[in-house]
Every structure is written in structure tokens, then in C-alpha cells.
Coordinates of C-alpha atoms and ligand atoms in Angstrom, one line a residue:
X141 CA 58.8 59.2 -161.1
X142 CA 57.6 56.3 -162.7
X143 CA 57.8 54.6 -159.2
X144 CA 56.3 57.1 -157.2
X145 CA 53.1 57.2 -159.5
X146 CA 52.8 53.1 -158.6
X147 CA 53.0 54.0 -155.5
X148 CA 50.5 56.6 -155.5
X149 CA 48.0 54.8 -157.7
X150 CA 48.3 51.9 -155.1
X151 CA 47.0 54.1 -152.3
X152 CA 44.6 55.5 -153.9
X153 CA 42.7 52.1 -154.7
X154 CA 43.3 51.1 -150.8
X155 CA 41.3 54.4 -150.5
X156 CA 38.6 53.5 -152.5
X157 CA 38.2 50.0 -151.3
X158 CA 37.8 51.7 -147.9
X159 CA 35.1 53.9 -149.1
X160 CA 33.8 50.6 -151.3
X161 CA 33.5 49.2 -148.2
X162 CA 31.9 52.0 -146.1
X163 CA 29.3 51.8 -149.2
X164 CA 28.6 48.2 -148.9
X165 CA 28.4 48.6 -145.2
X166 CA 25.5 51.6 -145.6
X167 CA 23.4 49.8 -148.2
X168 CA 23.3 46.9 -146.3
X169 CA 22.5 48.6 -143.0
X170 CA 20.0 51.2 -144.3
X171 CA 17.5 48.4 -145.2
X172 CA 16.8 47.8 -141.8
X173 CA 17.0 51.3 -140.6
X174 CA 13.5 52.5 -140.9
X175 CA 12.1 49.5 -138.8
X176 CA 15.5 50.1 -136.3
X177 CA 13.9 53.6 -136.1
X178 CA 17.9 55.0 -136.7
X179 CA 16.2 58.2 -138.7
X180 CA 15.7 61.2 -136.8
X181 CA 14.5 64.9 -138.6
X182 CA 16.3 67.8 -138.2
X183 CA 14.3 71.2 -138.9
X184 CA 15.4 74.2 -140.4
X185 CA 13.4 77.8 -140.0
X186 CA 12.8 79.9 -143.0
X187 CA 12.9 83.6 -142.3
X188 CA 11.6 86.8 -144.3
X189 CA 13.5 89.5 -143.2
X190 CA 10.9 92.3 -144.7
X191 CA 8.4 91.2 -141.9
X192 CA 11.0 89.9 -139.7
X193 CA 9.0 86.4 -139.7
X194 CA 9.0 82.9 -139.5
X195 CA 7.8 81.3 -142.7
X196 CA 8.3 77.6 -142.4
X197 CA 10.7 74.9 -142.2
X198 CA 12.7 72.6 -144.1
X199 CA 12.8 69.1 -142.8
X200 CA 15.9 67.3 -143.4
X201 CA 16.5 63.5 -143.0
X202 CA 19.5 62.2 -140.5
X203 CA 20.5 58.9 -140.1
X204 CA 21.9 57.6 -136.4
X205 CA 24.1 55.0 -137.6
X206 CA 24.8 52.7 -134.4
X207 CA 28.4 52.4 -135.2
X208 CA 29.7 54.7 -137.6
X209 CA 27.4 58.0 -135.7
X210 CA 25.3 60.5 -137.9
X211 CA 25.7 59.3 -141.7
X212 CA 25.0 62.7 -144.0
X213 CA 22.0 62.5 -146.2
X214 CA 24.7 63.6 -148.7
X215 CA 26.0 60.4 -148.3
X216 CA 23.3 57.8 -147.9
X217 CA 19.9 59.3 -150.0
X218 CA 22.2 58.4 -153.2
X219 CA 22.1 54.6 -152.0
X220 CA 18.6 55.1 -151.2
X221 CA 17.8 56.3 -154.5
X222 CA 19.7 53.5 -156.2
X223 CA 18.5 50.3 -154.0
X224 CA 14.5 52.0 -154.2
X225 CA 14.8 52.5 -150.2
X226 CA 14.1 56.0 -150.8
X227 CA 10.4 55.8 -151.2
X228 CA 9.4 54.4 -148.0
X229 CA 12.3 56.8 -146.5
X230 CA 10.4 59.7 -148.0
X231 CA 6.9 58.3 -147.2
X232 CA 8.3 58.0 -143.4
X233 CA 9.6 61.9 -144.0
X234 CA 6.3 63.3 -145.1
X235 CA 4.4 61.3 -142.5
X236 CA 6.3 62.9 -139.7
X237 CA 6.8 66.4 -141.3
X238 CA 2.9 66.9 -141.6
X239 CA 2.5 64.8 -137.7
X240 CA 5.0 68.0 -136.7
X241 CA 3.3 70.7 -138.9
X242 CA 0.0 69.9 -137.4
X243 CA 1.5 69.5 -133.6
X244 CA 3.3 73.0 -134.8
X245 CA -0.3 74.3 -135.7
X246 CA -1.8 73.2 -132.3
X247 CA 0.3 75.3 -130.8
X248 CA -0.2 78.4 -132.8
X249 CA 3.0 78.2 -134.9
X250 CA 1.1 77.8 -138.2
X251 CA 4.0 77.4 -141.0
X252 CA 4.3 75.0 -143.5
X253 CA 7.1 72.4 -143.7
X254 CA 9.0 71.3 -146.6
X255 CA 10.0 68.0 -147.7
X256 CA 12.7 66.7 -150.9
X257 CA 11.1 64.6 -152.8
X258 CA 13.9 62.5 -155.5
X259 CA 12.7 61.6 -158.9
X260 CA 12.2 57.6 -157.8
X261 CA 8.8 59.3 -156.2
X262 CA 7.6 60.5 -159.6
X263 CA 8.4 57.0 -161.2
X264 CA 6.5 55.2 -158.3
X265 CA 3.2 56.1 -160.3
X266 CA 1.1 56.8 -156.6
X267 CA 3.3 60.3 -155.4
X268 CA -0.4 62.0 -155.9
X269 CA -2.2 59.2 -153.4
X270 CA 0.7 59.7 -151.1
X271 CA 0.7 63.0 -150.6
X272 CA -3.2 62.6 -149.8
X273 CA -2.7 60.3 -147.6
X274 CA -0.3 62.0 -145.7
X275 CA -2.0 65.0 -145.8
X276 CA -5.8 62.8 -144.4
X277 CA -3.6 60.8 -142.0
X278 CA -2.5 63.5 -140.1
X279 CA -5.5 66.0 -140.6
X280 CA -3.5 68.9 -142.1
X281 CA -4.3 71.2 -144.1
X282 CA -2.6 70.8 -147.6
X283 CA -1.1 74.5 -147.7
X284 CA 1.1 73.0 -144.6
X285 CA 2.7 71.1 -146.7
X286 CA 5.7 71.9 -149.4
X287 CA 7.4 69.7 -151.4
X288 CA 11.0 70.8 -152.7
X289 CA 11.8 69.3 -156.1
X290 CA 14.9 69.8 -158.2
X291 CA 15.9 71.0 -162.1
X292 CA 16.8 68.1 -162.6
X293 CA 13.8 66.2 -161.6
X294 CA 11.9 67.6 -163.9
X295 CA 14.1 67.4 -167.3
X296 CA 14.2 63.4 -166.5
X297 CA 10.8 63.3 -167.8
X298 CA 9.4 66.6 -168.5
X299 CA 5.3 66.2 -168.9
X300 CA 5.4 63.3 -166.7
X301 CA 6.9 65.6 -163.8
X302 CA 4.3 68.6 -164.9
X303 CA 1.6 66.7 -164.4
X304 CA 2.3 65.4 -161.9
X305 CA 3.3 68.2 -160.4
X306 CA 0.0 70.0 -161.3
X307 CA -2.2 67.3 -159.2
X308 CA -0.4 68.0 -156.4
X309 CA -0.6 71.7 -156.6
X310 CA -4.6 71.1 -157.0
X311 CA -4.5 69.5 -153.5
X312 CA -3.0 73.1 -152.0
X313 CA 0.4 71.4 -151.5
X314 CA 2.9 74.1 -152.4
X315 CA 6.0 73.0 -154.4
X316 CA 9.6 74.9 -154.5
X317 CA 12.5 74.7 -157.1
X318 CA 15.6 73.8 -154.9
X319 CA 19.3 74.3 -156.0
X320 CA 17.9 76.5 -158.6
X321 CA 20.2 78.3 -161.1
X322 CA 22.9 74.8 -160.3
X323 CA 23.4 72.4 -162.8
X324 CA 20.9 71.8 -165.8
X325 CA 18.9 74.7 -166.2
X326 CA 15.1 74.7 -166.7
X327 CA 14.9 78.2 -167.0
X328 CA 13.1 77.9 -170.8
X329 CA 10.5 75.5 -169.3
X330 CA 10.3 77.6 -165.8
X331 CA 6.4 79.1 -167.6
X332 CA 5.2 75.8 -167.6
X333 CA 6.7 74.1 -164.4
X334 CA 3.8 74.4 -161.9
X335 CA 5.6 75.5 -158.6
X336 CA 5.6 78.4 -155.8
X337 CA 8.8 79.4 -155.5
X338 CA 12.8 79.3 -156.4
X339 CA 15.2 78.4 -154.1
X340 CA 18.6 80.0 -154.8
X341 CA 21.1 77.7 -154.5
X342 CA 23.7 78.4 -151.6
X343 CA 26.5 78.7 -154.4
X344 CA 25.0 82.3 -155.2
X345 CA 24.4 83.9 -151.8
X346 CA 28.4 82.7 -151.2
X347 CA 29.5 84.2 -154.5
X348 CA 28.0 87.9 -154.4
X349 CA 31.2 90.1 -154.1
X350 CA 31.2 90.8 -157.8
X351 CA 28.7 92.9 -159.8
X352 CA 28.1 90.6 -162.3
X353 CA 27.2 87.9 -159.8
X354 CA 24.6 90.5 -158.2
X355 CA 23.4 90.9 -161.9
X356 CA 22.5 87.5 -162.1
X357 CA 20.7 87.3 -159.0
X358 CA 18.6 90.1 -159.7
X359 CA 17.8 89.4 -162.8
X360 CA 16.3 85.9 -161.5
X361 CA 14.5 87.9 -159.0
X362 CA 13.0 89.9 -161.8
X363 CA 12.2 86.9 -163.4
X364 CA 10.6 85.2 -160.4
X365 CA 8.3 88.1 -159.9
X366 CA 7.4 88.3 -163.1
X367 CA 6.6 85.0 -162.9
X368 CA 4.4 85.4 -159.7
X369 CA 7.1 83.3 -157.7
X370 CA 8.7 83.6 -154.6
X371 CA 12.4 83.3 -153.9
X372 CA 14.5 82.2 -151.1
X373 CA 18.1 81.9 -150.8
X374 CA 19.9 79.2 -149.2
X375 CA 23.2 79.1 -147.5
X376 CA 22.6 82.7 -145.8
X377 CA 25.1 82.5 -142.9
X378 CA 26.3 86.3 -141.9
X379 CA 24.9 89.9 -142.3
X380 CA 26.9 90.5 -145.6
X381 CA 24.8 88.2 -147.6
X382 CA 21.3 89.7 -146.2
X383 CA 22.4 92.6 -147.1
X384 CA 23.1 92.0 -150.3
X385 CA 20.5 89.8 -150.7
X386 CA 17.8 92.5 -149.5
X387 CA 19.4 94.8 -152.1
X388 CA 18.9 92.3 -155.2
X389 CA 14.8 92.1 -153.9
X390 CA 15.4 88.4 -152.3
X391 CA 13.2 88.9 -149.0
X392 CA 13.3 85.0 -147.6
X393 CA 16.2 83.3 -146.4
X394 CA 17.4 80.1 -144.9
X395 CA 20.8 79.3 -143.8
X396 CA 23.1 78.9 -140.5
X397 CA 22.5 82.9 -139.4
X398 CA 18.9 82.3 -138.4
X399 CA 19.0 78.7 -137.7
X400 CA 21.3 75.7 -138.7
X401 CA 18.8 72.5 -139.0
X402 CA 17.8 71.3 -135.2
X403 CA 16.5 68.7 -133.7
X404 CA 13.2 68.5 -132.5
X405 CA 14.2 69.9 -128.9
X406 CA 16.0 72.4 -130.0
X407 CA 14.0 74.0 -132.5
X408 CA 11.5 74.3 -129.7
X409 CA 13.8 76.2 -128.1
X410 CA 14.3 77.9 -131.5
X411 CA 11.2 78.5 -131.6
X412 CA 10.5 80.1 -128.3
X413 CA 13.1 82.7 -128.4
X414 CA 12.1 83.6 -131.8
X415 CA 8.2 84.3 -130.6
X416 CA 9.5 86.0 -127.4
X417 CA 12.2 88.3 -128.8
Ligands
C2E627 P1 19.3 70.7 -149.7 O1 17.8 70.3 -149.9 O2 19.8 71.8 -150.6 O3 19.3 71.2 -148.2 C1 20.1 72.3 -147.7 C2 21.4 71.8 -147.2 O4 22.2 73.0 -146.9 C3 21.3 71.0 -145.9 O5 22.3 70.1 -145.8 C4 21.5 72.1 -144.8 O6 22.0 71.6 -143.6 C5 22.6 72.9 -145.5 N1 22.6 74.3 -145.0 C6 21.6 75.1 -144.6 N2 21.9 76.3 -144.3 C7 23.3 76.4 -144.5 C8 24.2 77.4 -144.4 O7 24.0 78.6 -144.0 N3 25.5 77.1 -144.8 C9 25.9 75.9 -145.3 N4 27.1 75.7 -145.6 N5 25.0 74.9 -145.4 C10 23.7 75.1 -145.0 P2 21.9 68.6 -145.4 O8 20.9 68.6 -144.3 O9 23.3 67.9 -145.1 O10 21.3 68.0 -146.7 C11 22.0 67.8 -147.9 C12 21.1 67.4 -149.0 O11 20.6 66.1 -148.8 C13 19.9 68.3 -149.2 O12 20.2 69.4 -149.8 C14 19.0 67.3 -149.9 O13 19.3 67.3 -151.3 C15 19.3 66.0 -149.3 N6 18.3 65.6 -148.3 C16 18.3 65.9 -147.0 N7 17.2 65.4 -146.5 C17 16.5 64.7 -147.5 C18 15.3 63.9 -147.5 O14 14.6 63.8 -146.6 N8 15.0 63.4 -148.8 C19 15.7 63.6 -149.9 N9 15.3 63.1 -151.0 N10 16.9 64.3 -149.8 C20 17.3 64.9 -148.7
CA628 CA1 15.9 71.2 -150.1
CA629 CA1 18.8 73.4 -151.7
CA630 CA1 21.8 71.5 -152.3

């Protein structure tokens, strides 16, 4: 037994010098990946099912690796984060999010898009002048664009994040709570956070078979309204979870049953059937 465990711990650190390696091998590359223009956005619709509309998109970064294919943003923000990469990665983001919202809003399709935003942009001390920037570069209309924070973000620094978070409301940005209700809870601060909406985090629209689950979803529902903030659930993939969903008083949804994230081309295409159905 003793033998076997040698054994196994053995493979195990060949395993993680493999992934040490695939590591080393993304840090290095993603310094150069803005400039190689590997990025690409994929674009995810938001739907209310009350109206049966469209209400806006998440944009979410991928990364074209030219060897190893498409590297997760699961993966590789984390090392963006830690190396400082992430804030011209996110200032590239919200440049082409608002180029797209307004090319969206040429054509009629007038919907704001959302962008995640990591704590390194509230530490950067100019998040405010970005975000006008942006917004002036690409002659949009702030209520076009949203910015998706997490819990998290804000218990790092608590009144730093508030504030900050309040200038950019004042500009018409609109902010959103993502992963809400996962990890650290700012529920006794949620008064004070100024933002728009709650996402639900994807864990709860998966988990719904039992009535105390539902009683916790409705009761942040409650809580939301009360609070004059909307809610949309993530991770909304088949009827079951609409219905459910619809029940408990959560009207928006995102998730793989209206649309998995896609591509410039094809959420044109997207797009098109959904104005033509
Ligand atoms: P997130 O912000 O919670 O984004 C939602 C994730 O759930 C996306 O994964 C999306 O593809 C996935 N998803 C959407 N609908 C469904 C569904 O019905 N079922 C399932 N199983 N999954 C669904 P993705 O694109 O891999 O992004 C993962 C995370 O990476 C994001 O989670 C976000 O935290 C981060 N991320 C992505 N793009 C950016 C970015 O531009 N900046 C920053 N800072 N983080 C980003
Ligand atoms: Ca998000
Ligand atoms: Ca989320
Ligand atoms: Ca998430």
C-alpha cells in the first residue's frame, strides 16, 4: 500500500508539472496576445420571457491560442489578473463591446451589452475615466453599456468599490451583481451596493427540484424587488428551469436554451431569426 501511494503521488506531480507548464506557457504567450489580435468576443442574448424579448448581451472574452486552440477564460483571466494583463484585456473588451452595441443600435437592435469587470480595474484608480472614454470613443449612449461585477469584488474593499461604483452609475452605465448568492455573501451590504440587477448564479437554476431550494430563490426575488432590482438567472438551459423559474417571479434569463455565447457571425444569425420569428 505503502508502494502504491509512491507511486501515485509520483504521477500526480508529473501531472502538475504538465499543467505548471501549460501555465508558464499561457502567461508567457498572453503578453503578446492583444497586439497578435488572438482575442475574439463571443456574445450571449439575454431574454425576458414575460415580453418574450431580447434584453441584451453578455460579452465574453475567448482567446485563439495559435497552438494549443481556444484557451477558456476560466483558465487564462486568472493569469491575467495576476500578471496586471487584465486591464488592458478589459479596456480592449469594453472598447469593442460599446463599437458592437452601437453597430447593434444602427441597425435597430438597441440593447445594452455587458462586460466583467475583475477587482484589478477598481485598484487601477482611472475605471471612472475609462468607462467615459469608452463610452465618447464610440459615441454610445451610457445606458448601452453594463458592467457585471462580483460579491466578491466588492468585500475586497467595500467603500472604495461603492464609490466607485456610484460614479459610474451617474454616467447611466448600468451595473449587475454576477454569481450572486455563490461564495461570500453581500447580502447585508446589498442596501448600499449601487447596482441594477442580481444575477442568479447558474448553481441555483440547476438545483431547483427541491422546495427549499425554490424557497430560496423566491425569497431573493422578494428581496430584489423590494430592493427595486432586477434579476436574471444564469445557466437556464431546458423548459424545466423556465418554468420553474417563471413560478419563483425570475422573468430574465440567460443560458444555452435561448442562446449559448456566439460569435459575431452567428449571433447575427441569432439575431435575425429571433426578429423574424
Ligand atoms: P460568467 O460571467 O458567470 O459567465 C457565464 C458563463 O456561463 C460563461 O462561461 C457562459 O458560457 C456560461 N454559460 C452560459 N449559459 C450557460 C448554460 O446554459 N449552461 C452552462 N453550463 N453554462 C452556461 P465562459 O464564457 O466560459 O466564462 C467563464 C467565466 O470567465 C465568466 O463567468 C467570467 O467570470 C469570466 N470571463 C469571461 N469573459 C470575461 C472577460 O471579458 N473579463 C473578465 N474579467 N472575466 C471574463
Ligand atoms: Ca458575467
Ligand atoms: Ca455569472
Ligand atoms: Ca460564473
Amino acid at each position: 500500500a505503502k508502494r502504491l501511494g509512491k507511486n501515485q503521488q509520483c504521477l500526480y506531480s508529473e501531472e502538475m508539472g504538465i499543467q505548471e507548464v501549460r501555465k508558464m506557457e499561457l502567461e508567457k504567450d498572453l503578453q503578446r496576445a492583444l497586439e497578435l489580435r488572438e482575442f475574439f468576443i463571443v456574445y450571449q442574448p439575454k431574454w425576458n420571457v414575460r415580453t418574450d424579448r431580447l434584453v441584451g448581451f453578455e460579452a465574453l472574452i475567448r482567446w485563439r491560442h495559435p497552438r494549443l486552440g481556444v484557451v477558456s477564460p476560466l483558465e487564462f483571466i486568472p493569469i491575467a489578473e495576476e500578471t496586471g494583463l487584465i486591464i488592458p484585456i478589459t479596456r480592449w473588451m469594453l472598447e469593442e463591446a460599446c463599437k458592437q452595441s452601437k453597430a447593434w443600435q444602427e441597425r435597430g437592435i438597441i440593447q445594452p451589452v455587458s462586460v466583467n469587470l475583475s477587482i484589478r480595474l477598481f485598484q487601477s484608480d482611472n475605471l471612472i475615466e475609462l468607462v467615459q472614454h469608452v463610452l465618447e470613443m464610440a459615441n454610445l449612449k451610457p445606458h448601452l453599456l453594463e458592467l457585471e461585477i462580483t460579491e466578491s469584488m466588492v468585500l475586497h474593499d467595500v467603500n472604495e468599490v461603492i464609490r466607485q461604483l456610484g460614479s459610474i452609475r451617474a454616467l447611466g452605465v448600468k451595473v449587475s451583481m454576477d454569481d450572486f448568492g455563490t461564495g461570500y455573501s453581500s447580502i447585508g451590504l446589498l442596501d448600499r451596493i449601487p447596482i441594477d440587477a442580481l444575477k442568479l448564479d447558474r448553481l441555483f437554476t440547476n438545483d431547483l427540484d427541491t422546495p427549499s431550494k425554490r424557497a430560496i430563490i423566491n425569497a431573493i426575488v422578494l428581496m430584489a424587488e423590494n430592493l427595486n432590482l432586477d434579476v436574471i438567472a444564469e445557466g437556464v438551459e431546458n423548459k424545466e428551469h423556465i418554468d420553474f423559474l417563471t413560478e419563483l417571479g425570475c422573468h430574465v434569463m440567460q443560458g444555452y436554451f435561448y442562446g449559448k455565447p456566439m460569435d459575431i457571425h452567428e449571433i447575427d444569425i441569432w439575431i435575425y431569426e429571433h426578429e423574424h420569428k
